[in-house]
Amino acid sequence: MKKNEFPKVSICMPVYNEENDLKNISLPSIVGQDYPRDKIEIILVDDYSTDKTVEVAKSFGAVILKNGSKDNETGRNIGYKKAKGELFMCLDADMAFATKDFLKKMVKPFVDDKRIAGNFVCFKPNAKQPSLTRCVSYDPFQRDPIYKILTIGPEKIIKKEMDGWYLCKCDKKTIPPQGCMLYRKELVKDYSDAHIQLTDNEIPAHLVYS
């Protein structure tokens, strides 16, 4: 992609006392991306942390918003409403992009095809995570064994292999059980307006039904 093709991406992180994970995991991963820094907006929605969460986030150039509800999904919607990016996603403080070109790869389908509504990726186990978390992360959608029986995997919706990504087609019977995704912000506005919470696992269903 040429520089003028990079859309602005807003990354929202609802947090409470996440100083260490922000400093050592998520924020270095974000600012270390091979992506124009002025095209990445980091939005930290703080639930009145008592540690140095806010100071750490500011040192990485994050926009700071306040929550106060003690509810992550409410924090996500607060961040969504203030986001300026064309594309939007949420991350937890203990999550990181696996490679330096990860964000660029996530954005590429949106640039290649303006009809793309959202893009989800597979989880990768982290050796430092608890054993149960690592086990669940071996599933592409991070599903536990029971949830896996009740839902579909990515292989059920892949229609075509593209240049560096897979084109998937979903309908009301094949909604992917995936909440960690990048999507076109404008397509979720009516959902955000109608709810206090932005429940990320409901976004794929909203994109299909709308």
PDB file of C-alpha atoms in Angstrom:
ATOM      1  CA  MET A   1       0.000   0.000   0.000  1.00  0.00           C
ATOM      2  CA  LYS A   2       1.089   3.541  -0.709  1.00  0.00           C
ATOM      3  CA  LYS A   3       1.172   5.996   2.192  1.00  0.00           C
ATOM      4  CA  ASN A   4      -1.983   7.793   1.084  1.00  0.00           C
ATOM      5  CA  GLU A   5      -3.840   4.456   0.984  1.00  0.00           C
ATOM      6  CA  PHE A   6      -3.441   3.721   4.701  1.00  0.00           C
ATOM      7  CA  PRO A   7      -6.787   4.308   6.459  1.00  0.00           C
ATOM      8  CA  LYS A   8      -6.757   5.612  10.003  1.00  0.00           C
ATOM      9  CA  VAL A   9      -7.234   2.854  12.591  1.00  0.00           C
ATOM     10  CA  SER A  10      -8.634   3.502  16.066  1.00  0.00           C
ATOM     11  CA  ILE A  11      -7.659   0.947  18.711  1.00  0.00           C
ATOM     12  CA  CYS A  12      -9.761   1.092  21.875  1.00  0.00           C
ATOM     13  CA  MET A  13      -8.573  -0.371  25.185  1.00  0.00           C
ATOM     14  CA  PRO A  14     -10.856  -0.298  28.253  1.00  0.00           C
ATOM     15  CA  VAL A  15      -8.612  -0.709  31.308  1.00  0.00           C
ATOM     16  CA  TYR A  16      -8.384  -0.717  35.087  1.00  0.00           C
ATOM     17  CA  ASN A  17      -4.986  -0.979  36.793  1.00  0.00           C
ATOM     18  CA  GLU A  18      -3.224  -2.405  33.739  1.00  0.00           C
ATOM     19  CA  GLU A  19       0.069  -0.543  34.137  1.00  0.00           C
ATOM     20  CA  ASN A  20       2.354  -3.553  33.640  1.00  0.00           C
ATOM     21  CA  ASP A  21       0.546  -5.152  30.702  1.00  0.00           C
ATOM     22  CA  LEU A  22       0.201  -1.815  28.917  1.00  0.00           C
ATOM     23  CA  LYS A  23       3.867  -1.034  29.371  1.00  0.00           C
ATOM     24  CA  ASN A  24       5.210  -4.477  28.505  1.00  0.00           C
ATOM     25  CA  ILE A  25       2.694  -6.061  26.129  1.00  0.00           C
ATOM     26  CA  SER A  26       0.006  -4.142  24.271  1.00  0.00           C
ATOM     27  CA  LEU A  27       1.286  -0.590  23.791  1.00  0.00           C
ATOM     28  CA  PRO A  28       4.821  -1.498  22.592  1.00  0.00           C
ATOM     29  CA  SER A  29       3.175  -3.883  20.153  1.00  0.00           C
ATOM     30  CA  ILE A  30       0.923  -1.134  18.781  1.00  0.00           C
ATOM     31  CA  VAL A  31       3.502   1.643  18.416  1.00  0.00           C
ATOM     32  CA  GLY A  32       5.994  -0.858  16.991  1.00  0.00           C
ATOM     33  CA  GLN A  33       3.783  -1.630  14.006  1.00  0.00           C
ATOM     34  CA  ASP A  34       5.067  -1.052  10.488  1.00  0.00           C
ATOM     35  CA  TYR A  35       2.214   1.357   9.881  1.00  0.00           C
ATOM     36  CA  PRO A  36       2.183   5.185   9.701  1.00  0.00           C
ATOM     37  CA  ARG A  37       2.059   6.357  13.317  1.00  0.00           C
ATOM     38  CA  ASP A  38      -0.239   9.257  12.479  1.00  0.00           C
ATOM     39  CA  LYS A  39      -2.727   6.722  11.116  1.00  0.00           C
ATOM     40  CA  ILE A  40      -3.007   4.871  14.448  1.00  0.00           C
ATOM     41  CA  GLU A  41      -5.211   6.303  17.178  1.00  0.00           C
ATOM     42  CA  ILE A  42      -4.840   4.643  20.582  1.00  0.00           C
ATOM     43  CA  ILE A  43      -7.845   5.268  22.819  1.00  0.00           C
ATOM     44  CA  LEU A  44      -7.506   4.219  26.439  1.00  0.00           C
ATOM     45  CA  VAL A  45     -10.777   4.213  28.397  1.00  0.00           C
ATOM     46  CA  ASP A  46      -9.722   4.241  32.035  1.00  0.00           C
ATOM     47  CA  ASP A  47     -11.999   3.085  34.854  1.00  0.00           C
ATOM     48  CA  TYR A  48     -10.248   5.351  37.395  1.00  0.00           C
ATOM     49  CA  SER A  49      -7.142   3.232  37.856  1.00  0.00           C
ATOM     50  CA  THR A  50      -5.169   3.617  41.070  1.00  0.00           C
ATOM     51  CA  ASP A  51      -1.785   2.656  39.605  1.00  0.00           C
ATOM     52  CA  LYS A  52       0.208   4.325  36.794  1.00  0.00           C
ATOM     53  CA  THR A  53      -2.039   3.088  33.978  1.00  0.00           C
ATOM     54  CA  VAL A  54      -2.838   6.590  32.711  1.00  0.00           C
ATOM     55  CA  GLU A  55       0.758   7.821  32.919  1.00  0.00           C
ATOM     56  CA  VAL A  56       1.997   4.813  30.955  1.00  0.00           C
ATOM     57  CA  ALA A  57      -0.701   5.247  28.298  1.00  0.00           C
ATOM     58  CA  LYS A  58       0.095   8.943  27.887  1.00  0.00           C
ATOM     59  CA  SER A  59       3.771   8.126  27.382  1.00  0.00           C
ATOM     60  CA  PHE A  60       2.743   6.064  24.343  1.00  0.00           C
ATOM     61  CA  GLY A  61       0.608   8.880  22.931  1.00  0.00           C
ATOM     62  CA  ALA A  62      -2.791   7.458  23.854  1.00  0.00           C
ATOM     63  CA  VAL A  63      -5.968   9.521  24.062  1.00  0.00           C
ATOM     64  CA  ILE A  64      -7.360   9.152  27.602  1.00  0.00           C
ATOM     65  CA  LEU A  65     -11.089   8.860  28.283  1.00  0.00           C
ATOM     66  CA  LYS A  66     -12.872   8.042  31.542  1.00  0.00           C
ATOM     67  CA  ASN A  67     -15.400   5.295  32.169  1.00  0.00           C
ATOM     68  CA  GLY A  68     -16.458   4.898  35.802  1.00  0.00           C
ATOM     69  CA  SER A  69     -18.961   2.094  35.190  1.00  0.00           C
ATOM     70  CA  LYS A  70     -16.582  -0.793  36.009  1.00  0.00           C
ATOM     71  CA  ASP A  71     -17.825  -2.387  32.796  1.00  0.00           C
ATOM     72  CA  ASN A  72     -15.514  -3.180  29.873  1.00  0.00           C
ATOM     73  CA  GLU A  73     -18.203  -3.142  27.206  1.00  0.00           C
ATOM     74  CA  THR A  74     -19.447   0.260  28.296  1.00  0.00           C
ATOM     75  CA  GLY A  75     -15.840   1.414  28.042  1.00  0.00           C
ATOM     76  CA  ARG A  76     -15.644   0.091  24.499  1.00  0.00           C
ATOM     77  CA  ASN A  77     -18.669   2.143  23.484  1.00  0.00           C
ATOM     78  CA  ILE A  78     -17.235   5.266  25.107  1.00  0.00           C
ATOM     79  CA  GLY A  79     -14.113   4.747  23.013  1.00  0.00           C
ATOM     80  CA  TYR A  80     -16.092   4.019  19.866  1.00  0.00           C
ATOM     81  CA  LYS A  81     -18.051   7.253  20.099  1.00  0.00           C
ATOM     82  CA  LYS A  82     -14.855   9.332  20.315  1.00  0.00           C
ATOM     83  CA  ALA A  83     -12.843   7.390  17.740  1.00  0.00           C
ATOM     84  CA  LYS A  84     -11.760   9.251  14.614  1.00  0.00           C
ATOM     85  CA  GLY A  85     -10.552   6.302  12.563  1.00  0.00           C
ATOM     86  CA  GLU A  86     -12.214   4.844   9.509  1.00  0.00           C
ATOM     87  CA  LEU A  87     -11.489   1.411  10.982  1.00  0.00           C
ATOM     88  CA  PHE A  88     -12.043   0.421  14.614  1.00  0.00           C
ATOM     89  CA  MET A  89     -11.071  -2.432  16.909  1.00  0.00           C
ATOM     90  CA  CYS A  90     -10.776  -3.248  20.606  1.00  0.00           C
ATOM     91  CA  LEU A  91      -7.834  -4.884  22.372  1.00  0.00           C
ATOM     92  CA  ASP A  92      -7.261  -6.032  25.927  1.00  0.00           C
ATOM     93  CA  ALA A  93      -4.189  -4.801  27.773  1.00  0.00           C
ATOM     94  CA  ASP A  94      -2.650  -8.292  27.764  1.00  0.00           C
ATOM     95  CA  MET A  95      -3.026  -8.740  23.998  1.00  0.00           C
ATOM     96  CA  ALA A  96      -0.368  -7.945  21.400  1.00  0.00           C
ATOM     97  CA  PHE A  97       0.046  -8.067  17.647  1.00  0.00           C
ATOM     98  CA  ALA A  98       2.094 -11.135  16.741  1.00  0.00           C
ATOM     99  CA  THR A  99       4.309  -9.404  14.146  1.00  0.00           C
ATOM    100  CA  LYS A 100       5.310  -5.869  13.172  1.00  0.00           C
ATOM    101  CA  ASP A 101       3.296  -6.033   9.948  1.00  0.00           C
ATOM    102  CA  PHE A 102       0.193  -7.455  11.628  1.00  0.00           C
ATOM    103  CA  LEU A 103      -1.880  -4.282  11.436  1.00  0.00           C
ATOM    104  CA  LYS A 104      -0.886  -3.702   7.834  1.00  0.00           C
ATOM    105  CA  LYS A 105      -2.093  -7.209   6.985  1.00  0.00           C
ATOM    106  CA  MET A 106      -5.372  -6.612   8.820  1.00  0.00           C
ATOM    107  CA  VAL A 107      -5.996  -3.396   6.905  1.00  0.00           C
ATOM    108  CA  LYS A 108      -5.108  -4.758   3.465  1.00  0.00           C
ATOM    109  CA  PRO A 109      -8.515  -6.405   2.718  1.00  0.00           C
ATOM    110  CA  PHE A 110     -10.299  -3.092   3.352  1.00  0.00           C
ATOM    111  CA  VAL A 111      -8.036  -1.367   0.849  1.00  0.00           C
ATOM    112  CA  ASP A 112      -8.277  -4.180  -1.709  1.00  0.00           C
ATOM    113  CA  ASP A 113     -12.073  -4.406  -1.582  1.00  0.00           C
ATOM    114  CA  LYS A 114     -14.317  -1.554  -0.399  1.00  0.00           C
ATOM    115  CA  ARG A 115     -17.144  -4.049   0.199  1.00  0.00           C
ATOM    116  CA  ILE A 116     -15.304  -5.698   3.100  1.00  0.00           C
ATOM    117  CA  ALA A 117     -17.170  -4.947   6.344  1.00  0.00           C
ATOM    118  CA  GLY A 118     -14.926  -6.603   8.895  1.00  0.00           C
ATOM    119  CA  ASN A 119     -11.776  -8.647   9.288  1.00  0.00           C
ATOM    120  CA  PHE A 120     -11.010 -11.193  11.976  1.00  0.00           C
ATOM    121  CA  VAL A 121      -7.739 -12.972  12.698  1.00  0.00           C
ATOM    122  CA  CYS A 122      -6.684 -16.121  14.510  1.00  0.00           C
ATOM    123  CA  PHE A 123      -5.360 -16.045  18.044  1.00  0.00           C
ATOM    124  CA  LYS A 124      -1.809 -17.181  18.719  1.00  0.00           C
ATOM    125  CA  PRO A 125      -0.887 -18.784  22.058  1.00  0.00           C
ATOM    126  CA  ASN A 126       1.595 -16.934  24.217  1.00  0.00           C
ATOM    127  CA  ALA A 127       4.017 -19.083  26.199  1.00  0.00           C
ATOM    128  CA  LYS A 128       3.701 -16.705  29.156  1.00  0.00           C
ATOM    129  CA  GLN A 129      -0.052 -17.127  29.420  1.00  0.00           C
ATOM    130  CA  PRO A 130      -1.726 -19.596  31.823  1.00  0.00           C
ATOM    131  CA  SER A 131      -2.032 -23.143  30.481  1.00  0.00           C
ATOM    132  CA  LEU A 132      -5.826 -22.948  30.062  1.00  0.00           C
ATOM    133  CA  THR A 133      -5.584 -19.719  28.058  1.00  0.00           C
ATOM    134  CA  ARG A 134      -2.881 -21.231  25.853  1.00  0.00           C
ATOM    135  CA  CYS A 135      -4.999 -24.327  25.262  1.00  0.00           C
ATOM    136  CA  VAL A 136      -8.056 -22.324  24.208  1.00  0.00           C
ATOM    137  CA  SER A 137      -5.916 -20.114  21.965  1.00  0.00           C
ATOM    138  CA  TYR A 138      -5.006 -23.074  19.786  1.00  0.00           C
ATOM    139  CA  ASP A 139      -8.509 -22.759  18.356  1.00  0.00           C
ATOM    140  CA  PRO A 140      -8.637 -20.039  15.643  1.00  0.00           C
ATOM    141  CA  PHE A 141     -11.581 -18.344  17.375  1.00  0.00           C
ATOM    142  CA  GLN A 142     -10.344 -19.063  20.920  1.00  0.00           C
ATOM    143  CA  ARG A 143     -13.329 -21.312  21.615  1.00  0.00           C
ATOM    144  CA  ASP A 144     -13.502 -23.720  24.521  1.00  0.00           C
ATOM    145  CA  PRO A 145     -14.445 -27.344  23.631  1.00  0.00           C
ATOM    146  CA  ILE A 146     -18.190 -26.917  24.291  1.00  0.00           C
ATOM    147  CA  TYR A 147     -18.411 -23.607  22.432  1.00  0.00           C
ATOM    148  CA  LYS A 148     -16.527 -25.207  19.562  1.00  0.00           C
ATOM    149  CA  ILE A 149     -19.216 -27.890  19.200  1.00  0.00           C
ATOM    150  CA  LEU A 150     -21.979 -25.277  19.094  1.00  0.00           C
ATOM    151  CA  THR A 151     -20.383 -22.872  16.618  1.00  0.00           C
ATOM    152  CA  ILE A 152     -18.662 -22.803  13.235  1.00  0.00           C
ATOM    153  CA  GLY A 153     -14.981 -22.480  12.454  1.00  0.00           C
ATOM    154  CA  PRO A 154     -13.376 -20.274   9.786  1.00  0.00           C
ATOM    155  CA  GLU A 155     -13.170 -23.173   7.351  1.00  0.00           C
ATOM    156  CA  LYS A 156     -16.985 -23.069   7.001  1.00  0.00           C
ATOM    157  CA  ILE A 157     -17.109 -19.522   5.678  1.00  0.00           C
ATOM    158  CA  ILE A 158     -13.962 -19.169   3.556  1.00  0.00           C
ATOM    159  CA  LYS A 159     -14.953 -18.679  -0.081  1.00  0.00           C
ATOM    160  CA  LYS A 160     -11.763 -17.664  -1.824  1.00  0.00           C
ATOM    161  CA  GLU A 161      -8.066 -17.195  -1.169  1.00  0.00           C
ATOM    162  CA  MET A 162      -6.979 -13.665  -2.013  1.00  0.00           C
ATOM    163  CA  ASP A 163      -3.606 -11.907  -1.991  1.00  0.00           C
ATOM    164  CA  GLY A 164      -2.567 -12.397   1.629  1.00  0.00           C
ATOM    165  CA  TRP A 165      -6.069 -12.906   3.037  1.00  0.00           C
ATOM    166  CA  TYR A 166      -9.171 -15.046   2.730  1.00  0.00           C
ATOM    167  CA  LEU A 167     -12.537 -13.810   1.530  1.00  0.00           C
ATOM    168  CA  CYS A 168     -15.320 -15.076   3.774  1.00  0.00           C
ATOM    169  CA  LYS A 169     -19.053 -14.912   3.210  1.00  0.00           C
ATOM    170  CA  CYS A 170     -21.383 -15.051   6.199  1.00  0.00           C
ATOM    171  CA  ASP A 171     -25.141 -15.279   6.480  1.00  0.00           C
ATOM    172  CA  LYS A 172     -27.507 -15.614   9.441  1.00  0.00           C
ATOM    173  CA  LYS A 173     -26.611 -19.288   9.829  1.00  0.00           C
ATOM    174  CA  THR A 174     -22.840 -18.831   9.556  1.00  0.00           C
ATOM    175  CA  ILE A 175     -21.985 -15.904  11.825  1.00  0.00           C
ATOM    176  CA  PRO A 176     -18.400 -16.295  13.048  1.00  0.00           C
ATOM    177  CA  PRO A 177     -18.071 -16.502  16.859  1.00  0.00           C
ATOM    178  CA  GLN A 178     -15.299 -13.946  16.893  1.00  0.00           C
ATOM    179  CA  GLY A 179     -15.231 -10.684  18.804  1.00  0.00           C
ATOM    180  CA  CYS A 180     -11.651  -9.496  18.289  1.00  0.00           C
ATOM    181  CA  MET A 181     -11.948  -7.984  14.849  1.00  0.00           C
ATOM    182  CA  LEU A 182     -11.246  -4.876  12.829  1.00  0.00           C
ATOM    183  CA  TYR A 183     -14.271  -3.345  11.104  1.00  0.00           C
ATOM    184  CA  ARG A 184     -15.488  -0.275   9.261  1.00  0.00           C
ATOM    185  CA  LYS A 185     -16.544   2.070  12.042  1.00  0.00           C
ATOM    186  CA  GLU A 186     -19.474   3.636  10.188  1.00  0.00           C
ATOM    187  CA  LEU A 187     -21.212   0.253   9.873  1.00  0.00           C
ATOM    188  CA  VAL A 188     -21.618  -0.058  13.639  1.00  0.00           C
ATOM    189  CA  LYS A 189     -22.880   3.457  14.387  1.00  0.00           C
ATOM    190  CA  ASP A 190     -26.538   2.500  14.719  1.00  0.00           C
ATOM    191  CA  TYR A 191     -25.618  -0.371  17.052  1.00  0.00           C
ATOM    192  CA  SER A 192     -23.507   1.959  19.192  1.00  0.00           C
ATOM    193  CA  ASP A 193     -26.248   4.582  19.308  1.00  0.00           C
ATOM    194  CA  ALA A 194     -28.841   2.024  20.425  1.00  0.00           C
ATOM    195  CA  HIS A 195     -26.780   0.446  23.209  1.00  0.00           C
ATOM    196  CA  ILE A 196     -24.859   1.566  26.286  1.00  0.00           C
ATOM    197  CA  GLN A 197     -22.458  -1.316  25.809  1.00  0.00           C
ATOM    198  CA  LEU A 198     -20.465  -2.215  22.717  1.00  0.00           C
ATOM    199  CA  THR A 199     -20.399  -5.995  23.005  1.00  0.00           C
ATOM    200  CA  ASP A 200     -17.663  -7.020  20.601  1.00  0.00           C
ATOM    201  CA  ASN A 201     -18.921 -10.594  20.213  1.00  0.00           C
ATOM    202  CA  GLU A 202     -22.206  -9.195  18.850  1.00  0.00           C
ATOM    203  CA  ILE A 203     -20.567  -7.086  16.128  1.00  0.00           C
ATOM    204  CA  PRO A 204     -20.232  -9.932  13.560  1.00  0.00           C
ATOM    205  CA  ALA A 205     -23.965 -10.633  13.939  1.00  0.00           C
ATOM    206  CA  HIS A 206     -24.767  -6.931  13.584  1.00  0.00           C
ATOM    207  CA  LEU A 207     -22.695  -6.706  10.395  1.00  0.00           C
ATOM    208  CA  VAL A 208     -24.504  -9.726   8.928  1.00  0.00           C
ATOM    209  CA  TYR A 209     -28.011  -8.599   9.860  1.00  0.00           C
ATOM    210  CA  SER A 210     -27.475  -5.014   8.704  1.00  0.00           C
TER     211      SER A 210
END
